[in-house]
Structures are given as structure tokens and as C-alpha cells.
């Protein structure tokens, strides 16, 4: 669901994925670049020096990302590194660089990627591969001094009128130490407090994506309004312990409960005004926590949360993202129909292995050429499974079966909910309407014009715009949220 951004390099994880489950669905299955012969070709054998910097733009369908490669000859071998400047990921080592004749081959173990290209004129034309997906990528030489100018005017800068405390807390059930940051207003208090809970995908405490730091911006704003805020690195990310890949939404909820317990122990905290604010899947976690009806939790806020069943939400997300990429209505409907079938197969499966057995024939029907010979079909099926295997992971297997309304109808604490009307990942019209139809008196619902899934003002709401926008988090949303948290306590029914 999120946007936003391989697990050992979270900053680069966004490269080929718009959100963790959508990565497989929008991969372009493209032919490798043709290795043309002719007078225009200049072979590496004739001009073997590829030292210096080369740049290209990776088109992954819903966004375009610049990539920079740097090569040097040292100890009789080529060595190099790669940058994704728009994602602030730099110095990613190239584990292997081979320049033979006119061919170039790169292996990038850190992101499980590779590149194969051929030198044609003054450019290297080839194919970039990662996690079973293929994308065309043309590289041209440049001076190595180009940078992508990313203005982020909302990123907080000191001095700060509040205390910043680095802290750790233990999830006893999981046996892991999570690390985070607490921002505490000046003054004696007591102050209301909240835990920020991130959405899908591995994220650090700032929920960083494309050099935006929305949780840092949100924490800074709320703390200036007299609210204590705890934000933390997801398990297995940054300084936090644990294995992100093996965790489910329920596990992430248990991490948030541990954070709330840490918040409760702070000296200036008002223990009668403790809450969680979750974004996207984090909003689902807020629903789940409120449904438990523990006395420690007195309010929740959900930013772009799922309300309809997750399989329906994901199907709508497929349609909105494909259409947002500029694709035709026919293609969007076709992809949505296919994904509905895949989701339904997983949802009805009793376990991940059964889900795999149900997916394989569907993938073969939709994507494998019936005219290919047996060897080609086998290879194609192997590549397809590599691409779609995450759909049977523990997280996605549990996630796709979830029905958010089962939790929402149980909550008894005040809830503040916000949607952006241009959100293409959690459709505002569909989910806000579903929530209003539930008729819950203590749930306050807001829809904001012109805002995308990250609550940025956006021309269209497409994922490709996230990194190009200067705004990190629309201030009127933060203002309304702060005012709501600081209202006199709702005595409840």
C-alpha cells in the first residue's frame, strides 16, 4: 500500500516497487535490447576505457528514476558503484563489472540486480534486471558532477523548541529491541502523546521516501503544538532488531503496542491521552489496536487507511495506478481483472503452499505463450514465479485476507480519519464512503482536495509525482489533526 520504497537497502527498495504487493503487478516484461551490428557500433575492444560516470533513466512504468554508474580500472579489474540520486541512495557497490568486446555486464548483489548492455555509438543500450523484472536502460557518459536537485523545505532544521530523546523499547513477545526518537514539548506538561505507525514496506523512523521525511515533518509539527511524539525504525530496519521479511501486520501491531508502553513511561506524558497515528497499513494497525479496547489507548488517527476488504482495495489500487500511469481504460480493466483472480486464489487458499499451487496455473494462463516450446515455457514460468512469489509470503498471505471493517466496528475510542482525494493507492471516495456508511459517531472523517497518498498537493496523484513534489506533508492536514488531539477529552458513550 505504501509508497513508498531489497530489505538490506531500504533507500533503494523503491526502485522497482511502488508498494510491496504492487511490485510484481506492474513489472514490464520487456525483450532484452537487440545487439545490433553495423558501422555505427563502437566496440569496447576499440575503445576499452569505460572509466568515469555514466547516467541513465529507468522507466518502471509509474515513475522514472535516474541512475548513475561510476567505473574505474584498479588492480587489473574494473570496479564501480551505482547511485539512485532521487532516492538519496549513493555508493551502492557493483559486485562484478565485465567489459568484453562491445558488451558490458554488471552484477549488483546489494539489490539483487544486474545490467547487460552493448555500446552503440556514444551510448550503452541494455536491460536492467531486478527480482525477475526487466527494464530497458540506456547509459550515456557525463562529467559525474550532476545531482538531482531535491528541495525539501519542510524538513525540520534546528534549533528546536523542544527536547529530542533517542530511545529504545522492547517488544517482549517478539524478543526484539526497537529503536526510535521521542520529541517532547518544552514545559512541565503533562502532554498528550502518540506513536507514529508506518505503512507497508520497510521504513525508518522518518518514513523516508524520495528524500521526503513525512514522519519527521509530522512529529516536528505536532510537538510544536504541545504533543509528545514517538517514531521508530520498523523491525529489521535502521537500528531496530528483528526480521522484517518474516513479520505480518499483527506483528507490526505488537511493535506499536510496545512503543505505546514506552510512551506511557515518560515523565511528562498524560497517560489519559495516549494514541496512535497510522498511515496506510499503519491506519489498519490503528483500527486493529483500537478494536482490542485496551485502557492504555484513548484515541487513534488513521491517515489514508483501508476500510474496504483488502482484496477489493488492492484491485481498486491496481486500476487507479494503471490508469494514473497513462494506460488505457481497456488495459487498466484487464490488469484489474487478472489481479482480482490472483487475490481471490490467495484469499481462498488455506496456507501459502496451497496459494502457490493455485497461482501457478493462473500465471501460466495469463502470461505464458501457448505457442512456446516446452523449454521456453519452463523458463518463462520460472521467471514469472520469481516475480510473483512475494504474493505467497507470510505478510501478504495474511494481509490479503483482512477485513478492516471487522476491526472498525469494534472501536470505542475517538478516531480521526483523513483521505486525499487524489490518492491512487487507497481510493478516497471508495474508502471514505464505506466508513461513513458504517455510521460510527466517534469517527471523524475528512477528505482533502488535491492531495495524494502521502498527503502532498499533487497534479494527478500518480506515484511518479512523489519525488518531484517539494511539499512533504500538507500543513492544513497537520493543523486539523493537532487541533483534534488537543481538544478536551471525549468522555465517550
Coordinates of C-alpha atoms in Angstrom, one line a residue:
X1 CA 0.0 0.0 0.0
X2 CA 2.6 2.4 0.5
X3 CA 4.6 4.1 -1.2
X4 CA 6.9 4.1 -1.0
X5 CA 10.1 2.2 -1.1
X6 CA 15.7 -5.2 -1.2
X7 CA 15.4 -5.2 2.5
X8 CA 19.1 -4.7 3.1
X9 CA 18.9 -1.3 1.3
X10 CA 15.6 0.3 2.2
X11 CA 16.5 3.6 0.4
X12 CA 16.8 1.7 -2.9
X13 CA 13.9 -0.7 -2.3
X14 CA 11.6 1.8 -4.1
X15 CA 13.4 1.3 -7.3
X16 CA 11.2 -1.4 -8.8
X17 CA 8.3 -1.3 -6.4
X18 CA 5.5 1.2 -5.9
X19 CA 4.4 -0.6 -2.8
X20 CA 5.4 -4.1 -1.6
X21 CA 2.5 -6.0 -3.1
X22 CA 2.3 -3.9 -6.3
X23 CA 5.9 -4.6 -7.3
X24 CA 5.1 -7.7 -9.2
X25 CA 1.9 -6.5 -10.8
X26 CA 3.3 -3.6 -12.8
X27 CA 6.6 -5.1 -13.9
X28 CA 7.1 -4.7 -17.6
X29 CA 8.1 -8.0 -19.2
X30 CA 10.2 -6.5 -21.9
X31 CA 12.5 -8.0 -24.5
X32 CA 16.2 -7.5 -24.0
X33 CA 17.9 -4.9 -26.1
X34 CA 18.8 -6.1 -29.6
X35 CA 22.6 -6.4 -30.1
X36 CA 22.8 -4.7 -33.5
X37 CA 25.8 -5.0 -35.8
X38 CA 26.8 -2.2 -38.1
X39 CA 29.1 0.7 -38.9
X40 CA 27.6 2.7 -36.1
X41 CA 28.8 0.3 -33.4
X42 CA 31.9 1.2 -31.5
X43 CA 33.3 -1.8 -29.6
X44 CA 34.8 -1.7 -26.2
X45 CA 37.7 -3.6 -27.8
X46 CA 38.4 -0.5 -29.9
X47 CA 37.8 1.9 -27.1
X48 CA 38.2 -0.1 -23.9
X49 CA 38.2 2.7 -21.4
X50 CA 34.7 3.0 -19.7
X51 CA 36.2 4.8 -16.7
X52 CA 34.2 7.7 -15.4
X53 CA 30.5 8.2 -14.9
X54 CA 27.5 7.1 -16.9
X55 CA 23.9 8.1 -16.4
X56 CA 20.5 6.7 -17.5
X57 CA 16.8 6.9 -16.6
X58 CA 15.0 3.8 -15.5
X59 CA 11.4 3.8 -16.7
X60 CA 9.4 1.4 -14.4
X61 CA 6.1 2.4 -15.8
X62 CA 4.6 4.6 -13.0
X63 CA 7.8 6.5 -12.3
X64 CA 11.1 7.3 -13.9
X65 CA 14.3 7.2 -11.8
X66 CA 17.7 8.5 -12.8
X67 CA 20.6 6.1 -12.2
X68 CA 24.3 6.9 -12.2
X69 CA 27.1 4.4 -12.6
X70 CA 30.8 5.1 -11.8
X71 CA 33.6 2.9 -13.2
X72 CA 37.4 2.8 -12.5
X73 CA 40.2 0.4 -13.5
X74 CA 42.1 -0.8 -10.5
X75 CA 44.3 -3.9 -9.8
X76 CA 43.7 -5.1 -13.3
X77 CA 39.9 -5.3 -13.0
X78 CA 37.0 -2.9 -13.4
X79 CA 35.3 -1.7 -10.2
X80 CA 32.4 0.6 -9.7
X81 CA 29.4 1.8 -7.9
X82 CA 25.8 3.0 -8.6
X83 CA 23.7 5.9 -7.3
X84 CA 20.0 6.4 -7.3
X85 CA 20.2 10.2 -6.5
X86 CA 16.4 10.8 -6.5
X87 CA 16.2 8.2 -3.7
X88 CA 19.3 9.5 -1.9
X89 CA 20.9 6.1 -2.3
X90 CA 24.5 6.5 -3.3
X91 CA 27.7 4.4 -3.5
X92 CA 25.9 1.1 -4.0
X93 CA 28.8 -1.3 -4.9
X94 CA 28.9 -3.1 -8.1
X95 CA 29.9 -6.7 -7.2
X96 CA 31.0 -7.5 -10.7
X97 CA 32.0 -5.4 -13.8
X98 CA 32.8 -7.1 -17.1
X99 CA 33.6 -5.2 -20.3
X100 CA 34.2 -7.7 -23.1
X101 CA 34.3 -6.6 -26.7
X102 CA 31.4 -4.3 -27.1
X103 CA 29.4 -5.9 -24.2
X104 CA 29.0 -4.7 -20.6
X105 CA 27.8 -6.8 -17.7
X106 CA 27.2 -5.6 -14.2
X107 CA 26.2 -7.5 -11.1
X108 CA 24.8 -5.6 -8.2
X109 CA 24.4 -8.1 -5.3
X110 CA 23.3 -5.4 -2.8
X111 CA 20.0 -5.0 -4.6
X112 CA 19.9 -8.4 -6.3
X113 CA 20.1 -6.7 -9.6
X114 CA 22.1 -6.8 -12.9
X115 CA 22.6 -4.9 -16.1
X116 CA 23.6 -6.1 -19.6
X117 CA 24.3 -3.7 -22.4
X118 CA 26.0 -3.1 -25.7
X119 CA 27.9 0.0 -26.7
X120 CA 26.3 1.7 -29.7
X121 CA 27.9 4.9 -30.7
X122 CA 28.3 7.0 -27.6
X123 CA 25.7 5.1 -25.6
X124 CA 25.3 1.8 -23.8
X125 CA 21.9 0.3 -24.6
X126 CA 20.8 -2.6 -22.5
X127 CA 18.5 -4.2 -19.9
X128 CA 18.4 -3.7 -16.1
X129 CA 17.1 -6.6 -14.1
X130 CA 15.9 -6.9 -10.5
X131 CA 13.8 -9.6 -8.8
X132 CA 12.8 -11.2 -12.0
X133 CA 11.8 -8.0 -13.7
X134 CA 13.3 -6.4 -16.7
X135 CA 13.6 -2.7 -17.7
X136 CA 15.3 -1.0 -20.7
X137 CA 18.1 1.3 -19.7
X138 CA 20.4 3.4 -21.9
X139 CA 23.5 4.9 -20.4
X140 CA 25.5 7.9 -21.6
X141 CA 28.7 9.4 -20.3
X142 CA 28.6 12.5 -18.1
X143 CA 31.0 14.6 -16.0
X144 CA 30.0 12.9 -12.8
X145 CA 29.0 16.1 -11.1
X146 CA 25.3 16.1 -11.9
X147 CA 23.0 15.9 -9.0
X148 CA 19.2 15.8 -8.8
X149 CA 18.1 18.9 -7.0
X150 CA 15.5 18.0 -4.4
X151 CA 14.1 20.8 -2.4
X152 CA 12.5 19.7 0.8
X153 CA 11.6 22.9 2.5
X154 CA 9.5 21.3 5.2
X155 CA 12.4 19.1 6.5
X156 CA 12.9 20.3 10.1
X157 CA 16.1 22.3 10.9
X158 CA 17.3 23.3 14.4
X159 CA 17.4 24.9 16.8
X160 CA 14.3 23.1 18.1
X161 CA 12.0 24.5 20.8
X162 CA 11.6 21.0 22.3
X163 CA 13.5 18.1 23.6
X164 CA 14.7 15.3 21.3
X165 CA 15.3 12.0 23.0
X166 CA 16.7 8.9 21.3
X167 CA 15.1 5.9 22.9
X168 CA 14.8 2.1 22.7
X169 CA 12.0 -0.2 23.8
X170 CA 11.5 -4.0 23.8
X171 CA 8.7 -6.0 22.2
X172 CA 8.7 -8.7 24.9
X173 CA 6.6 -11.1 22.8
X174 CA 8.9 -10.9 19.9
X175 CA 12.1 -10.6 21.9
X176 CA 13.4 -7.7 19.9
X177 CA 14.7 -4.2 20.7
X178 CA 13.2 -1.4 18.6
X179 CA 14.9 2.0 18.4
X180 CA 13.3 5.4 17.9
X181 CA 13.1 9.0 18.7
X182 CA 10.8 10.9 21.0
X183 CA 10.1 14.6 20.7
X184 CA 8.9 16.3 23.9
X185 CA 7.5 19.8 24.2
X186 CA 9.1 22.3 26.5
X187 CA 7.2 23.0 29.8
X188 CA 6.0 21.0 32.7
X189 CA 3.2 19.1 30.9
X190 CA 1.5 16.7 31.2
X191 CA 1.2 16.4 27.4
X192 CA -0.9 14.1 25.2
X193 CA 1.3 11.6 23.4
X194 CA 1.2 9.4 20.3
X195 CA 3.1 6.7 18.4
X196 CA 3.5 7.1 14.6
X197 CA 2.9 3.8 12.8
X198 CA 4.2 3.4 9.2
X199 CA 2.6 1.7 6.2
X200 CA 3.7 -1.2 4.1
X201 CA 7.3 -1.8 3.3
X202 CA 10.5 -1.5 5.5
X203 CA 10.7 2.1 6.8
X204 CA 12.9 4.0 9.1
X205 CA 11.6 6.2 11.9
X206 CA 11.2 9.2 9.5
X207 CA 9.2 7.1 7.0
X208 CA 11.7 8.3 4.4
X209 CA 10.8 8.1 0.7
X210 CA 12.4 10.0 -2.2
X211 CA 14.3 12.2 0.4
X212 CA 11.0 13.2 1.9
X213 CA 10.7 12.5 5.7
X214 CA 7.0 12.7 6.4
X215 CA 7.1 11.3 9.9
X216 CA 9.9 13.7 10.9
X217 CA 7.8 16.6 9.5
X218 CA 4.7 15.4 11.2
X219 CA 6.5 14.8 14.6
X220 CA 8.0 18.3 14.4
X221 CA 4.7 20.0 13.7
X222 CA 2.7 18.1 16.4
X223 CA 5.4 18.6 19.1
X224 CA 5.4 22.3 18.4
X225 CA 1.6 22.1 19.2
X226 CA 2.2 20.5 22.6
X227 CA 2.1 16.8 21.7
X228 CA 4.7 14.2 22.6
X229 CA 5.5 12.0 19.6
X230 CA 7.4 8.7 19.3
X231 CA 8.5 7.4 15.9
X232 CA 10.7 4.3 15.4
X233 CA 12.5 2.2 12.9
X234 CA 10.5 -0.8 11.7
X235 CA 11.8 -4.1 13.0
X236 CA 14.8 -5.1 10.9
X237 CA 15.3 -1.6 9.6
X238 CA 17.8 1.0 10.7
X239 CA 18.8 0.5 14.3
X240 CA 15.9 -1.9 15.2
X241 CA 16.3 -5.6 15.7
X242 CA 14.1 -8.3 14.2
X243 CA 13.3 -9.7 10.8
X244 CA 11.1 -7.6 8.7
X245 CA 10.5 -10.2 6.0
X246 CA 9.0 -12.7 8.4
X247 CA 6.6 -10.3 10.1
X248 CA 2.9 -9.9 9.5
X249 CA 0.6 -6.9 10.1
X250 CA -0.3 -8.4 13.5
X251 CA 3.4 -8.4 14.4
X252 CA 3.8 -4.8 13.4
X253 CA 0.8 -4.0 15.7
X254 CA 2.6 -5.7 18.6
X255 CA 5.6 -3.4 17.9
X256 CA 3.3 -0.4 18.1
X257 CA 1.9 -1.6 21.4
X258 CA 5.4 -1.8 22.7
X259 CA 6.0 1.7 21.6
X260 CA 2.9 2.9 23.4
X261 CA 4.1 1.3 26.6
X262 CA 7.4 3.2 26.2
X263 CA 5.5 6.4 25.7
X264 CA 3.4 5.8 28.8
X265 CA 6.5 5.7 30.9
X266 CA 7.7 9.2 30.0
X267 CA 7.7 11.7 32.9
X268 CA 5.7 14.5 31.1
X269 CA 3.1 12.2 29.5
X270 CA -0.6 12.5 30.1
X271 CA -1.5 8.8 30.5
X272 CA -5.2 9.6 29.9
X273 CA -4.4 10.9 26.4
X274 CA -2.4 8.3 24.6
X275 CA -2.9 7.4 21.0
X276 CA -1.5 6.1 17.7
X277 CA -1.4 7.7 14.3
X278 CA -1.0 5.3 11.4
X279 CA -0.5 5.8 7.7
X280 CA -1.9 3.4 5.1
X281 CA -1.2 -0.1 6.5
X282 CA -0.4 1.8 9.7
X283 CA -4.0 3.0 9.6
X284 CA -5.2 -0.6 9.5
X285 CA -2.9 -1.2 12.5
X286 CA -4.6 1.7 14.3
X287 CA -8.0 0.1 13.6
X288 CA -6.7 -3.2 15.0
X289 CA -5.3 -1.7 18.1
X290 CA -8.5 0.2 18.9
X291 CA -10.5 -2.9 18.4
X292 CA -8.6 -4.5 21.3
X293 CA -10.2 -1.9 23.6
X294 CA -7.2 -1.7 26.0
X295 CA -7.5 1.1 28.5
X296 CA -4.0 2.4 27.6
X297 CA -5.2 3.6 24.2
X298 CA -7.5 6.7 24.3
X299 CA -7.6 7.8 20.7
X300 CA -6.4 6.9 17.2
X301 CA -5.9 8.7 13.9
X302 CA -5.8 6.9 10.6
X303 CA -4.2 8.6 7.5
X304 CA -5.3 7.0 4.2
X305 CA -6.4 3.8 5.9
X306 CA -8.0 0.8 4.2
X307 CA -11.7 0.4 5.1
X308 CA -13.0 -2.0 2.4
X309 CA -11.7 -5.6 2.3
X310 CA -8.0 -5.7 1.4
X311 CA -8.5 -7.7 -1.8
X312 CA -11.1 -5.1 -3.0
X313 CA -8.7 -2.3 -2.0
X314 CA -5.8 -3.9 -3.9
X315 CA -8.0 -4.4 -7.0
X316 CA -9.0 -0.7 -6.9
X317 CA -5.4 0.2 -6.4
X318 CA -4.4 -1.7 -9.5
X319 CA -7.0 0.1 -11.6
X320 CA -6.1 3.6 -10.2
X321 CA -2.3 3.1 -10.6
X322 CA -2.5 1.7 -14.1
X323 CA -4.8 4.5 -15.2
X324 CA -2.6 7.0 -13.4
X325 CA 0.4 5.8 -15.4
X326 CA -1.4 7.0 -18.6
X327 CA -2.5 3.5 -19.7
X328 CA -5.8 3.0 -21.5
X329 CA -9.1 2.1 -19.8
X330 CA -9.0 -1.3 -21.5
X331 CA -5.6 -2.1 -20.2
X332 CA -6.5 -1.0 -16.7
X333 CA -9.6 -3.1 -16.6
X334 CA -7.7 -6.1 -18.0
X335 CA -4.9 -5.9 -15.4
X336 CA -7.5 -5.4 -12.6
X337 CA -9.4 -8.4 -13.7
X338 CA -6.3 -10.6 -13.7
X339 CA -5.2 -9.3 -10.2
X340 CA -8.7 -10.0 -8.8
X341 CA -8.3 -13.6 -9.9
X342 CA -4.9 -13.8 -8.2
X343 CA -6.1 -12.2 -5.0
X344 CA -9.1 -14.4 -4.8
X345 CA -6.9 -17.5 -5.3
X346 CA -4.7 -16.5 -2.4
X347 CA -7.6 -15.4 -0.2
X348 CA -9.3 -18.8 -0.6
X349 CA -6.2 -20.8 0.0
X350 CA -5.8 -22.4 3.4
X351 CA -2.0 -21.9 3.5
X352 CA 0.8 -20.4 1.5
X353 CA 1.7 -23.6 -0.3
X354 CA -1.9 -24.0 -1.4
X355 CA -1.8 -20.4 -2.6
X356 CA 1.3 -21.2 -4.7
X357 CA -0.4 -24.2 -6.3
X358 CA -3.4 -22.0 -7.1
X359 CA -1.4 -19.2 -8.5
X360 CA 0.8 -21.2 -10.9
X361 CA -1.9 -22.2 -13.4
X362 CA -3.3 -18.7 -13.3
X363 CA 0.0 -17.2 -14.1
X364 CA 0.6 -19.7 -16.9
X365 CA -2.8 -19.0 -18.4
X366 CA -2.4 -15.2 -18.4
X367 CA 1.3 -14.7 -19.1
X368 CA 3.0 -17.8 -20.7
X369 CA 2.8 -18.0 -24.5
X370 CA 0.9 -21.2 -25.5
X371 CA 3.0 -21.5 -28.7
X372 CA 6.4 -21.5 -27.0
X373 CA 8.3 -24.8 -26.8
X374 CA 8.5 -26.7 -23.5
X375 CA 11.9 -25.3 -22.7
X376 CA 10.9 -21.7 -23.3
X377 CA 7.7 -22.2 -21.3
X378 CA 9.6 -23.7 -18.4
X379 CA 12.0 -20.7 -18.3
X380 CA 9.1 -18.2 -18.6
X381 CA 7.2 -19.9 -15.7
X382 CA 10.3 -19.8 -13.5
X383 CA 10.7 -16.1 -14.2
X384 CA 7.1 -15.5 -13.5
X385 CA 7.2 -17.3 -10.2
X386 CA 10.3 -15.3 -9.2
X387 CA 8.3 -12.2 -9.9
X388 CA 5.0 -13.2 -8.2
X389 CA 6.4 -15.3 -5.3
X390 CA 6.1 -12.4 -2.8
X391 CA 2.3 -12.9 -3.1
X392 CA 2.6 -16.1 -1.0
X393 CA 4.9 -14.5 1.6
X394 CA 3.6 -14.7 5.2
X395 CA 2.9 -11.0 5.2
X396 CA 0.9 -10.8 2.0
X397 CA -0.9 -14.1 2.6
X398 CA -2.3 -12.8 5.9
X399 CA -2.8 -9.2 4.6
X400 CA -4.9 -10.1 1.6
X401 CA -7.4 -11.9 3.8
X402 CA -8.0 -9.0 6.1
X403 CA -11.4 -7.3 6.5
X404 CA -10.8 -3.9 8.1
X405 CA -14.4 -3.3 9.0
X406 CA -14.3 -6.2 11.4
X407 CA -12.0 -4.1 13.5
X408 CA -13.5 -0.7 12.8
X409 CA -17.0 -1.7 14.1
X410 CA -15.4 -2.7 17.4
X411 CA -13.6 0.6 18.2
X412 CA -14.9 2.6 21.1
X413 CA -12.3 5.4 21.3
X414 CA -12.4 8.7 19.2
X415 CA -10.9 8.3 15.8
X416 CA -9.8 11.0 13.3
X417 CA -9.5 9.8 9.7
X418 CA -8.1 11.6 6.6
X419 CA -8.0 10.8 2.9
X420 CA -6.5 12.6 0.0
X421 CA -8.9 12.8 -2.9
X422 CA -6.1 12.2 -5.5
X423 CA -4.8 9.1 -3.6
X424 CA -4.3 6.3 -6.2
X425 CA -3.2 3.8 -3.6
X426 CA -6.1 4.0 -1.1
X427 CA -9.0 5.4 -3.1
X428 CA -10.6 8.1 -1.0
X429 CA -14.1 8.1 -2.5
X430 CA -14.5 4.3 -2.0
X431 CA -13.0 4.0 1.5
X432 CA -14.4 7.2 2.9
X433 CA -17.9 6.3 1.7
X434 CA -17.6 2.8 3.2
X435 CA -16.6 4.3 6.5
X436 CA -19.4 6.8 6.5
X437 CA -21.9 4.1 5.8
X438 CA -20.9 2.4 9.0
X439 CA -22.4 5.3 10.9
X440 CA -19.9 5.4 13.7
X441 CA -20.5 8.5 15.8
X442 CA -17.0 8.8 17.3
X443 CA -15.2 8.6 13.9
X444 CA -14.5 11.9 12.3
X445 CA -13.8 11.7 8.6
X446 CA -12.0 14.3 6.4
X447 CA -11.3 14.3 2.7
X448 CA -8.8 16.8 1.4
X449 CA -8.8 18.2 -2.2
X450 CA -5.8 17.7 -4.4
X451 CA -3.8 15.5 -2.0
X452 CA -2.1 12.2 -2.9
X453 CA -1.4 9.1 -0.8
X454 CA 1.5 10.9 1.0
X455 CA -0.7 14.0 1.7
X456 CA 1.1 16.2 -0.8
X457 CA -0.6 18.6 -3.1
X458 CA -0.3 16.8 -6.4
X459 CA -1.3 17.4 -10.1
X460 CA -2.7 13.9 -10.6
X461 CA -1.8 11.8 -7.6
X462 CA 0.4 9.4 -9.6
X463 CA 3.2 7.6 -7.8
X464 CA 5.6 9.1 -10.3
X465 CA 5.0 12.6 -8.8
X466 CA 6.0 11.7 -5.2
X467 CA 9.7 12.5 -5.6
X468 CA 9.3 15.6 -7.8
X469 CA 7.0 17.4 -5.4
X470 CA 8.6 19.8 -2.9
X471 CA 5.8 19.5 -0.3
X472 CA 6.3 16.7 2.2
X473 CA 3.1 16.9 4.2
X474 CA 0.3 19.3 3.6
X475 CA 0.2 21.6 6.6
X476 CA -3.6 22.1 6.9
X477 CA -3.9 18.4 7.5
X478 CA -1.4 18.5 10.3
X479 CA -3.2 21.6 11.7
X480 CA -6.6 19.9 11.8
X481 CA -5.0 16.7 13.4
X482 CA -3.2 18.7 16.1
X483 CA -6.4 20.7 16.9
X484 CA -8.4 17.5 17.2
X485 CA -5.8 15.8 19.5
X486 CA -5.7 18.9 21.7
X487 CA -9.5 19.1 22.2
X488 CA -10.9 18.4 25.6
X489 CA -11.1 14.7 26.2
X490 CA -14.2 13.0 24.8
X491 CA -16.0 11.3 27.7
X492 CA -17.3 8.6 25.4
X493 CA -20.7 7.0 25.3

